[in-house]
Amino acid sequence: MDPIILATLLVALIVAAISLIFYFQSQGYVASVAYSIFVFTAAMWGFGVSLFLWTSSPMLSDLSARFLYLAGGFTAPAFYFFVETFISDSKLPRIKTFAIFVTSFILFILYFFSDFIIGGYFVTDTGIKGFLYGPGRLLFDIQLWVFMGLALLKLIKTRIKLKDENLKTQILYITLGTYIVLSIAAITNVFAPLLNIFQYIWIGPVSTIVWVILITYAITMHRLLNARLIATEIFVAIILIIFFIETSLSRTTDELIRKVILLIGGGIFSYLLIRGTVREAEQREKLEVLTHDLEIANEELKKLDQAKSEFLSIASHQLRSPLTAIKGYASMLLEGGFGKLSVKALEVITKMAISTENLIRLISDLLNLSRIESGKIQYEMVKNNVVKILDDAVDGLKIKAEKLELNLQFENRAGTELWAICDKDKIREVFINLVDNAVKYTKRNGKVLVSINRMRDQIRISVKDDGIGISPENIHKLFVKFARVEDAARVDPNGLGLGLYFAKKVVEDHGGKIWAESGGSGKGSTFFVELPFNKESQNL
Ligand code: ADP
């Protein structure tokens, strides 16, 4: 067979295979179907041309000439149809589809049952076959240019408006592919025949391969999930087609048998390859759906968590202000700011002050929790005298300790001020938590000793009590959220188990350490905090 005819046929076969692949892979995606229709018309054009060039039968030549013009005539509206559906990602309006079908039908009649556009063929003096045109030939060209022009306009207009870079590249590929082929075909298949040059009519259909490759690439980019599958199928189809043509061109029976066996082997291999890729694509698709669902669920959870933190934060703020006012008035009453009180009244107000203090601590624990969880905990890191902070914290708990008849003592073993870069309020809160725990978890008449010292480049604070103690299995569990030990729950049922969690976070954010030691249940405990000592501030 003539290599030109073979090439035309090969391209037509490949293009037809791509059309089929897109049709079966469309999965309800209208643009895929539209694309497969358009590619199909290009394939038919190629078949028509190869048949026209190959046959020597007058009847077949006449029919193939009409057929190739009909198919070629359809490519432009089919392309327009594809561009519309690709861009809008939806079905074409009914009216447009209807108009396209009516036009197609009229064209069909015009091509096959009249000589209005094409009137058959003739053979030139040099033996080359050419087309005989009818009076309506111009109509063919007009519809071609109109549809191609409309499609181009649509592509350009959409590309300008689009923001999605991915889609922009796709449209660029489609436009580029189309108009490369259109320019080639305009010369070899439209203008040349007008000048009675017919030997290049095969170039148009062969160049459709460029078109189809570029657009196929663009579309598969659009639907990433099936891209691998489509690429594999196209690859396999091309190989099988070449194999098939090779086989049909065998010269001896021996060669034919060998090639048929090879072809069958190739077929089986291709089937297995595609099946594997299909499975993989399906799995990926499932995974994609699951991941998507998970992402949504995760988003929901995040929103809920944020709502919870916000609620906690607002509620805590609202609760704290009135409580601070009550605490203020209670201590004014205790200090005799409103006159001398009876012993009974003093006792009641002391209880009130302590309860209010507990409530305030509870609320600030909640507030701290929501701050930690929302990542909104902020520090004002400046140089501070840690001795003073600790002294203040201990002072604030004196009333409570006295009430419980506890011996609460503060000892500065360093004998000087000790400076650190820290957030004063947060560190004070940590100290209050530790001393408050020691007071809370120590029996009446017990002893709490708070001390501070310098250990080389660290400031060490210890809070030692002779209270309920902590068993060895529990000692490492204290610093997590909502950690509560049974013994402690008995002593103070109102605790939340948040104080040490907050303390650990704050101390570690300061580059320090916090830990607890205890001889065991009932043997008292000591809590330690170490904060980096700031030499520069100390020397000032
Ligand atoms: P809360 O005191 O509100 O329960 P914390 O986070 O301050 O929360 O303490 C967590 C747990 O650590 C307490 O419930 C208690 O079991 C234990 N704990 C803390 N301090 C002491 C202490 N001084 N003696 C014994 N156990 C303690």
Coordinates of C-alpha atoms and ligand atoms in Angstrom, one line a residue:
M1 CA 0.0 0.0 0.0
D2 CA 1.1 3.5 -0.7
P3 CA 2.8 5.0 2.4
I4 CA 0.7 8.1 2.1
I5 CA -2.6 6.1 2.2
L6 CA -1.2 4.0 5.0
A7 CA -0.3 7.0 7.1
T8 CA -3.8 8.5 6.5
L9 CA -5.4 5.3 7.4
L10 CA -3.3 4.8 10.5
V11 CA -4.0 8.3 11.8
A12 CA -7.7 7.8 11.1
L13 CA -7.6 4.5 13.0
I14 CA -5.8 6.1 16.0
V15 CA -8.2 9.0 16.0
A16 CA -11.2 6.7 15.9
A17 CA -9.8 4.7 18.8
I18 CA -9.4 7.9 20.8
S19 CA -13.0 8.8 20.0
L20 CA -14.2 5.4 21.3
I21 CA -12.1 5.7 24.4
F22 CA -13.5 9.1 25.2
Y23 CA -17.0 7.8 24.5
F24 CA -16.7 4.9 26.9
Q25 CA -14.8 6.9 29.6
S26 CA -17.3 9.8 29.5
Q27 CA -19.1 8.9 32.7
G28 CA -21.9 11.3 32.1
Y29 CA -19.4 14.1 31.4
V30 CA -21.0 15.8 28.4
A31 CA -17.9 17.4 27.1
S32 CA -16.3 14.0 26.8
V33 CA -19.2 12.7 24.6
A34 CA -19.0 15.9 22.6
Y35 CA -15.3 15.5 22.2
S36 CA -15.7 11.9 21.1
I37 CA -18.3 13.0 18.4
F38 CA -15.9 15.6 17.1
V39 CA -13.0 13.3 17.0
F40 CA -15.2 10.7 15.3
T41 CA -15.9 13.2 12.5
A42 CA -12.2 13.8 12.1
A43 CA -11.6 10.0 11.9
M44 CA -14.3 9.6 9.3
W45 CA -12.8 12.4 7.2
G46 CA -9.4 10.5 7.4
F47 CA -11.1 7.2 6.4
G48 CA -12.9 8.9 3.5
V49 CA -9.6 10.4 2.2
S50 CA -7.7 7.2 2.5
L51 CA -10.5 5.3 0.8
F52 CA -10.7 7.9 -2.0
L53 CA -7.0 7.7 -2.6
W54 CA -6.8 4.0 -2.4
T55 CA -9.8 2.8 -4.5
S56 CA -9.8 2.5 -8.2
S57 CA -13.5 1.7 -8.4
P58 CA -15.4 4.6 -9.9
M59 CA -18.4 4.0 -7.7
L60 CA -16.3 3.9 -4.5
S61 CA -14.4 6.9 -5.5
D62 CA -17.6 8.9 -6.0
L63 CA -19.1 7.7 -2.7
S64 CA -15.9 8.3 -0.8
A65 CA -15.5 11.8 -2.2
R66 CA -19.0 12.6 -1.0
F67 CA -18.4 10.9 2.3
L68 CA -15.2 12.7 3.1
Y69 CA -16.8 16.0 2.4
L70 CA -19.7 15.2 4.6
A71 CA -17.4 14.1 7.4
G72 CA -15.1 17.0 6.9
G73 CA -18.1 19.3 6.9
F74 CA -19.3 17.9 10.2
T75 CA -16.0 18.5 12.0
A76 CA -16.5 22.3 12.4
P77 CA -20.0 22.1 14.0
A78 CA -18.9 19.2 16.1
F79 CA -15.9 21.2 17.3
Y80 CA -18.1 24.1 18.1
F81 CA -20.5 21.8 20.0
F82 CA -17.5 20.4 22.0
V83 CA -16.1 23.9 22.8
E84 CA -19.5 25.0 24.1
T85 CA -20.0 22.0 26.4
F86 CA -16.4 22.0 27.5
I87 CA -16.5 25.6 28.7
S88 CA -19.9 25.5 30.3
D89 CA -19.3 21.9 31.6
S90 CA -23.0 21.2 30.8
K91 CA -25.4 20.2 28.1
L92 CA -25.9 22.3 25.1
P93 CA -29.3 24.1 25.1
R94 CA -31.9 22.0 23.2
I95 CA -32.4 24.6 20.5
K96 CA -28.7 24.6 19.6
T97 CA -28.5 20.8 19.5
F98 CA -31.7 20.7 17.4
A99 CA -30.3 23.3 15.0
I100 CA -27.0 21.3 14.6
F101 CA -28.9 18.1 13.9
V102 CA -31.2 19.7 11.3
T103 CA -28.3 21.3 9.6
S104 CA -26.4 18.0 9.6
F105 CA -29.4 16.2 8.0
I106 CA -29.7 18.8 5.3
L107 CA -26.0 18.6 4.6
F108 CA -26.3 14.8 4.4
I109 CA -29.0 15.0 1.7
L110 CA -27.0 17.7 -0.1
Y111 CA -23.8 15.7 -0.2
F112 CA -25.2 12.3 -1.0
F113 CA -28.3 12.9 -3.0
S114 CA -27.4 16.0 -5.0
D115 CA -24.4 17.5 -6.7
F116 CA -25.1 20.8 -5.1
I117 CA -21.9 20.8 -3.1
I118 CA -19.8 18.0 -4.4
G119 CA -20.5 16.3 -7.7
G120 CA -18.2 13.4 -7.5
Y121 CA -14.6 13.1 -8.8
F122 CA -12.4 13.3 -11.9
V123 CA -9.0 12.1 -12.8
T124 CA -6.4 14.7 -13.9
D125 CA -4.1 14.2 -16.9
T126 CA -1.3 13.3 -14.4
G127 CA -3.5 10.5 -13.0
I128 CA -4.3 12.3 -9.8
K129 CA -7.9 12.1 -8.5
G130 CA -9.7 15.4 -7.8
F131 CA -13.1 16.5 -6.7
L132 CA -15.9 17.9 -8.9
Y133 CA -17.6 20.7 -7.1
G134 CA -21.2 21.8 -7.4
P135 CA -22.5 25.4 -7.3
G136 CA -22.9 25.3 -3.5
R137 CA -19.3 24.6 -2.7
L138 CA -19.0 28.0 -1.2
L139 CA -21.6 27.0 1.4
F140 CA -19.3 24.3 2.6
D141 CA -16.5 26.7 3.1
I142 CA -18.8 29.3 4.8
Q143 CA -20.2 26.9 7.3
L144 CA -16.7 25.6 8.1
W145 CA -15.4 29.1 8.7
V146 CA -18.5 30.3 10.6
F147 CA -18.4 27.4 13.1
M148 CA -14.6 27.5 13.5
G149 CA -14.8 31.3 13.9
L150 CA -17.6 31.0 16.6
A151 CA -15.6 28.4 18.4
L152 CA -12.5 30.5 18.3
L153 CA -14.4 33.6 19.6
K154 CA -15.9 31.5 22.4
L155 CA -12.4 30.2 23.4
I156 CA -10.8 33.6 23.4
K157 CA -13.6 35.3 25.2
T158 CA -13.6 32.6 27.9
R159 CA -9.8 32.6 28.3
I160 CA -9.8 36.4 28.9
K161 CA -12.5 36.1 31.6
L162 CA -11.1 33.0 33.3
K163 CA -9.0 33.2 36.5
D164 CA -8.4 29.5 36.8
E165 CA -4.8 29.0 35.4
N166 CA -5.4 25.3 34.8
L167 CA -8.4 25.9 32.6
K168 CA -6.6 28.7 30.8
T169 CA -3.8 26.4 29.8
Q170 CA -6.3 23.8 28.6
I171 CA -8.1 26.4 26.4
L172 CA -4.7 27.5 25.1
Y173 CA -4.0 23.9 24.0
I174 CA -7.4 23.4 22.4
T175 CA -7.1 26.7 20.5
L176 CA -3.6 26.1 19.4
G177 CA -4.3 22.5 18.3
T178 CA -7.3 23.5 16.4
Y179 CA -5.8 26.4 14.6
I180 CA -2.6 24.7 13.6
V181 CA -4.7 22.0 11.9
L182 CA -7.1 24.5 10.5
S183 CA -4.3 26.5 8.9
I184 CA -2.7 23.4 7.4
A185 CA -6.1 22.0 6.1
A186 CA -7.1 25.5 4.8
I187 CA -4.1 25.3 2.5
T188 CA -4.1 21.7 1.5
N189 CA -7.7 20.9 1.6
V190 CA -9.5 24.1 0.8
F191 CA -7.4 26.5 -1.2
A192 CA -5.3 24.0 -3.1
P193 CA -8.3 22.1 -4.5
L194 CA -9.7 25.5 -5.6
L195 CA -6.6 25.8 -7.8
N196 CA -7.1 22.2 -9.0
I197 CA -4.2 20.9 -6.8
F198 CA -5.4 17.7 -5.3
Q199 CA -2.3 15.7 -4.4
Y200 CA -2.0 17.2 -0.9
I201 CA -5.5 16.3 0.3
W202 CA -4.1 13.7 2.7
I203 CA -2.2 16.3 4.7
G204 CA -5.3 17.7 6.3
P205 CA -6.6 14.4 7.8
V206 CA -3.1 13.3 8.8
S207 CA -2.5 16.6 10.7
T208 CA -5.6 15.9 12.8
I209 CA -3.3 13.8 14.9
V210 CA -1.7 17.0 16.3
W211 CA -5.1 18.4 17.1
V212 CA -6.3 15.3 18.8
I213 CA -3.2 14.8 20.8
L214 CA -3.2 18.4 22.1
I215 CA -6.9 18.4 22.9
T216 CA -6.8 15.0 24.5
Y217 CA -4.0 16.2 26.7
A218 CA -6.0 19.3 27.6
I219 CA -9.1 17.3 28.5
T220 CA -7.3 14.7 30.5
M221 CA -5.7 17.5 32.5
H222 CA -9.2 18.7 33.3
R223 CA -10.2 15.3 34.7
L224 CA -7.1 14.2 36.4
L225 CA -8.6 11.0 37.8
N226 CA -8.9 9.3 34.4
A227 CA -5.9 10.8 32.8
R228 CA -3.7 7.8 33.4
L229 CA -6.4 5.4 32.2
I230 CA -7.1 7.4 29.0
A231 CA -3.4 7.7 28.3
T232 CA -2.8 4.0 28.7
E233 CA -5.8 3.2 26.5
I234 CA -4.6 5.5 23.8
F235 CA -1.1 4.1 23.9
V236 CA -2.3 0.5 23.8
A237 CA -4.7 1.4 20.9
I238 CA -1.9 2.9 18.9
I239 CA 0.3 -0.1 19.3
L240 CA -2.4 -2.5 18.5
I241 CA -3.4 -0.6 15.4
I242 CA 0.2 -0.5 14.1
F243 CA 0.5 -4.2 15.0
F244 CA -2.7 -5.0 13.1
I245 CA -1.7 -3.1 10.0
E246 CA 1.7 -4.8 10.1
T247 CA 0.0 -8.2 10.3
S248 CA -2.4 -7.5 7.5
L249 CA 0.6 -6.6 5.3
S250 CA 2.3 -10.0 5.8
R251 CA 3.6 -11.5 2.6
T252 CA 3.8 -15.2 3.5
T253 CA 1.5 -17.5 5.5
D254 CA 4.3 -18.2 7.8
E255 CA 4.8 -14.5 8.6
L256 CA 1.1 -14.1 9.0
I257 CA 0.8 -16.9 11.6
R258 CA 3.7 -15.5 13.5
K259 CA 2.3 -12.0 13.5
V260 CA -1.2 -13.2 14.5
I261 CA 0.2 -15.0 17.5
L262 CA 2.1 -11.8 18.4
L263 CA -1.0 -9.8 17.9
I264 CA -3.0 -12.1 20.2
G265 CA -0.2 -11.9 22.8
G266 CA -0.2 -8.2 22.5
G267 CA -4.0 -8.1 22.9
I268 CA -3.9 -10.1 26.1
F269 CA -1.1 -8.0 27.5
S270 CA -3.0 -4.9 26.7
Y271 CA -6.2 -6.2 28.3
L272 CA -4.3 -7.0 31.5
L273 CA -2.6 -3.6 31.5
I274 CA -5.8 -1.7 31.0
R275 CA -7.6 -3.8 33.6
G276 CA -4.9 -3.0 36.1
T277 CA -5.1 0.7 35.3
V278 CA -8.9 0.7 35.6
R279 CA -8.6 -0.9 39.1
E280 CA -6.1 1.6 40.1
A281 CA -8.2 4.5 38.8
E282 CA -11.3 3.1 40.7
Q283 CA -9.3 2.8 43.9
R284 CA -8.0 6.3 43.5
E285 CA -11.5 7.6 42.8
K286 CA -12.7 5.9 46.0
L287 CA -9.8 7.3 48.0
E288 CA -10.5 10.7 46.6
V289 CA -14.1 10.6 47.7
L290 CA -13.1 9.4 51.2
T291 CA -10.5 12.1 51.5
H292 CA -13.0 14.6 50.5
D293 CA -15.5 13.4 53.1
L294 CA -12.8 13.4 55.7
E295 CA -11.7 16.9 54.8
I296 CA -15.3 18.1 55.3
A297 CA -15.7 16.3 58.6
N298 CA -12.4 17.8 59.7
E299 CA -13.5 21.3 58.8
E300 CA -16.7 20.7 60.8
L301 CA -14.7 19.6 63.8
K302 CA -12.4 22.5 63.6
K303 CA -15.4 24.9 63.5
L304 CA -17.0 23.2 66.4
D305 CA -13.8 23.3 68.4
Q306 CA -13.4 27.0 67.6
A307 CA -17.0 27.6 68.7
K308 CA -16.4 25.8 71.9
S309 CA -13.2 27.8 72.6
E310 CA -15.0 31.0 71.8
F311 CA -17.9 30.1 74.1
L312 CA -15.6 29.2 76.9
S313 CA -13.6 32.4 76.5
I314 CA -16.7 34.7 76.4
A315 CA -18.4 32.9 79.3
S316 CA -15.3 33.0 81.4
H317 CA -14.8 36.7 80.8
Q318 CA -18.4 37.5 81.7
L319 CA -18.3 35.4 84.8
R320 CA -15.0 36.8 86.0
S321 CA -15.8 40.4 86.3
P322 CA -18.7 40.2 88.8
L323 CA -16.7 37.7 90.9
T324 CA -13.7 40.0 91.0
A325 CA -16.1 42.7 92.4
I326 CA -17.4 40.3 95.1
K327 CA -13.8 39.4 96.0
G328 CA -12.9 43.1 96.3
Y329 CA -15.9 43.9 98.6
A330 CA -15.3 40.8 100.7
S331 CA -11.7 41.8 101.4
M332 CA -12.7 45.4 102.1
L333 CA -15.3 44.0 104.6
L334 CA -12.6 41.8 106.2
E335 CA -10.2 44.7 106.5
G336 CA -12.8 46.7 108.3
G337 CA -13.4 49.2 105.5
F338 CA -17.2 49.2 106.4
G339 CA -16.8 49.2 110.1
K340 CA -16.2 46.6 112.7
L341 CA -17.9 43.2 112.1
S342 CA -19.0 40.6 114.6
V343 CA -17.0 37.4 114.8
K344 CA -19.8 35.4 113.2
A345 CA -20.0 37.9 110.3
L346 CA -16.2 37.8 109.9
E347 CA -16.3 34.0 109.6
V348 CA -19.0 34.0 107.0
I349 CA -17.3 36.6 104.9
T350 CA -14.0 34.7 105.1
K351 CA -15.8 31.7 103.8
M352 CA -17.3 33.9 101.1
A353 CA -13.9 35.3 100.1
I354 CA -12.4 31.8 99.8
S355 CA -15.2 30.4 97.8
T356 CA -15.1 33.4 95.5
E357 CA -11.3 33.0 95.1
N358 CA -11.9 29.3 94.2
L359 CA -14.4 30.2 91.6
I360 CA -12.1 32.8 90.1
R361 CA -9.4 30.2 89.9
L362 CA -11.7 27.8 88.2
I363 CA -12.8 30.3 85.6
S364 CA -9.3 31.4 84.9
D365 CA -8.4 27.7 84.4
L366 CA -11.1 27.4 81.8
L367 CA -10.0 30.6 80.2
N368 CA -6.4 29.4 80.0
L369 CA -7.5 26.1 78.5
S370 CA -9.4 27.9 75.7
R371 CA -6.4 30.2 75.2
I372 CA -4.0 27.2 74.9
E373 CA -6.3 25.3 72.6
S374 CA -7.0 28.2 70.3
G375 CA -3.2 29.0 70.2
K376 CA -4.0 32.5 71.5
I377 CA -1.9 32.4 74.5
Q378 CA 0.4 35.4 74.4
Y379 CA 3.3 36.4 76.6
E380 CA 4.7 39.7 77.6
M381 CA 8.3 38.8 78.1
V382 CA 10.1 41.4 80.1
K383 CA 12.6 41.2 83.0
N384 CA 11.0 40.5 86.3
N385 CA 12.1 39.7 89.9
V386 CA 10.8 36.2 90.4
V387 CA 11.2 36.5 94.2
K388 CA 8.7 39.3 94.2
I389 CA 6.3 37.4 92.0
L390 CA 6.4 34.3 94.2
D391 CA 6.1 36.4 97.4
D392 CA 3.0 38.0 96.0
A393 CA 1.5 34.6 95.1
V394 CA 2.1 33.2 98.6
D395 CA 0.7 36.4 100.2
G396 CA -2.5 36.0 98.3
L397 CA -3.1 32.6 99.8
K398 CA -2.4 33.6 103.3
I399 CA -6.1 34.0 104.3
K400 CA -6.9 30.6 102.9
A401 CA -4.0 28.9 104.7
E402 CA -4.9 30.6 108.0
K403 CA -8.4 29.5 107.7
L404 CA -7.2 25.9 107.3
E405 CA -4.8 26.5 110.2
L406 CA -1.8 25.7 107.9
N407 CA 1.7 26.8 108.4
L408 CA 2.4 28.5 105.0
Q409 CA 6.0 29.8 104.8
F410 CA 8.1 31.5 102.2
E411 CA 11.8 31.3 102.1
N412 CA 14.3 33.1 99.8
R413 CA 17.4 30.9 100.1
A414 CA 19.3 33.0 97.5
G415 CA 19.0 36.0 99.8
T416 CA 18.8 38.4 96.8
E417 CA 16.5 39.3 94.0
L418 CA 16.4 36.8 91.2
W419 CA 15.7 38.0 87.7
A420 CA 14.2 36.2 84.7
I421 CA 12.7 37.2 81.4
C422 CA 9.1 36.2 81.9
D423 CA 5.4 37.1 81.7
K424 CA 4.7 38.3 85.3
D425 CA 1.0 37.5 85.3
K426 CA 1.3 34.1 83.8
I427 CA 4.1 33.1 86.1
R428 CA 2.2 34.4 89.1
E429 CA -0.7 32.3 88.1
V430 CA 1.5 29.2 87.9
F431 CA 2.9 29.9 91.4
I432 CA -0.6 30.5 92.8
N433 CA -1.7 27.2 91.3
L434 CA 1.1 25.3 92.9
V435 CA 0.7 26.9 96.3
D436 CA -3.0 26.7 96.2
N437 CA -2.7 22.9 95.4
A438 CA -0.3 22.5 98.3
V439 CA -2.8 24.2 100.6
K440 CA -5.7 22.3 99.2
Y441 CA -4.2 18.9 99.4
T442 CA -2.7 19.2 102.9
K443 CA -4.6 18.3 106.1
R444 CA -5.4 20.8 108.8
N445 CA -2.4 21.9 110.9
G446 CA -0.1 20.8 108.0
K447 CA 2.9 22.7 106.7
V448 CA 3.6 24.2 103.3
L449 CA 7.0 25.5 102.6
V450 CA 7.6 27.6 99.5
S451 CA 11.2 28.4 98.7
I452 CA 13.3 29.9 95.9
N453 CA 16.9 29.5 95.1
R454 CA 19.4 29.9 92.4
M455 CA 21.0 26.7 90.9
R456 CA 23.7 27.9 88.5
D457 CA 21.8 29.3 85.5
Q458 CA 18.4 28.3 86.7
I459 CA 16.0 29.8 89.3
R460 CA 14.5 26.9 91.2
I461 CA 11.2 27.3 93.0
S462 CA 9.9 24.5 95.2
V463 CA 6.5 24.1 96.9
K464 CA 6.7 21.4 99.6
D465 CA 3.8 20.1 101.6
D466 CA 3.1 17.3 104.0
G467 CA -0.3 16.6 102.5
I468 CA -2.0 13.6 100.8
G469 CA 1.0 12.9 98.6
I470 CA 1.0 11.2 95.2
S471 CA 1.6 7.6 94.4
P472 CA 4.5 6.7 92.0
E473 CA 2.1 5.5 89.3
N474 CA 0.3 8.8 89.2
I475 CA 3.1 11.2 89.5
H476 CA 3.7 11.4 85.7
K477 CA 0.1 11.8 84.8
L478 CA -0.5 15.1 86.6
F479 CA 0.4 17.5 83.9
V480 CA -2.1 16.5 81.3
K481 CA -5.5 18.0 80.6
F482 CA -8.1 17.1 83.2
A483 CA -5.7 15.0 85.2
R484 CA -7.1 14.2 88.6
V485 CA -6.0 11.6 91.1
E486 CA -8.7 9.8 93.2
D487 CA -7.4 10.9 96.6
A488 CA -7.4 14.5 95.4
A489 CA -10.9 14.2 94.1
R490 CA -12.0 13.2 97.5
V491 CA -10.3 16.2 99.2
D492 CA -11.5 18.7 96.6
P493 CA -14.3 17.5 94.4
N494 CA -14.5 20.8 92.6
G495 CA -11.0 20.8 90.9
L496 CA -10.9 20.5 87.1
G497 CA -7.4 19.1 86.7
L498 CA -6.4 22.1 84.5
G499 CA -4.0 24.0 86.7
L500 CA -0.9 21.8 86.2
Y501 CA -1.6 21.5 82.5
F502 CA -1.6 25.2 82.2
A503 CA 1.5 25.5 84.4
K504 CA 3.5 23.1 82.3
K505 CA 2.6 24.9 79.1
V506 CA 3.6 28.3 80.6
V507 CA 6.8 27.1 82.2
E508 CA 7.9 25.2 79.0
D509 CA 7.1 28.2 76.9
H510 CA 9.5 30.1 79.1
G511 CA 12.2 27.5 78.4
G512 CA 11.8 26.1 81.9
K513 CA 10.9 22.8 83.6
I514 CA 8.2 21.6 86.0
W515 CA 8.0 18.3 87.8
A516 CA 6.7 16.7 91.0
E517 CA 8.3 14.5 93.6
S518 CA 6.5 12.5 96.4
G519 CA 7.3 9.8 98.8
G520 CA 4.0 8.2 97.9
S521 CA 0.4 8.3 99.0
G522 CA 0.0 10.2 102.3
K523 CA 3.7 11.2 102.4
G524 CA 3.4 14.8 101.1
S525 CA 4.7 16.1 97.8
T526 CA 7.0 18.7 96.4
F527 CA 6.5 20.6 93.1
F528 CA 9.5 22.1 91.4
V529 CA 9.7 24.8 88.8
E530 CA 12.9 25.9 87.1
L531 CA 13.1 29.1 85.1
P532 CA 16.2 30.4 83.2
F533 CA 18.0 32.9 85.3
N534 CA 18.8 36.2 83.5
K535 CA 22.3 37.2 84.3
E536 CA 22.3 40.5 82.4
S537 CA 19.3 41.8 84.3
Q538 CA 20.8 40.7 87.6
N539 CA 23.9 42.7 87.0
L540 CA 22.2 45.9 86.3
Ligands
ADP1 P1 -6.9 20.4 90.3 O1 -6.2 20.8 91.5 O2 -8.0 21.4 89.9 O3 -7.5 19.0 90.3 P2 -4.4 20.6 89.0 O4 -4.0 20.5 87.5 O5 -3.9 21.7 89.7 O6 -5.9 20.4 89.1 O7 -3.8 19.3 89.6 C1 -4.0 18.0 89.0 C2 -3.9 16.9 90.0 O8 -2.6 16.8 90.6 C3 -4.8 17.1 91.2 O9 -6.1 16.7 90.9 C4 -4.1 16.2 92.2 O10 -4.5 14.9 92.0 C5 -2.7 16.3 91.9 N1 -2.0 17.3 92.7 C6 -1.6 18.6 92.5 N2 -1.0 19.1 93.5 C7 -0.9 18.2 94.4 C8 -0.4 18.2 95.8 N3 0.2 19.3 96.3 N4 -0.5 17.1 96.5 C9 -1.1 16.0 96.0 N5 -1.6 15.9 94.8 C10 -1.6 17.0 94.0

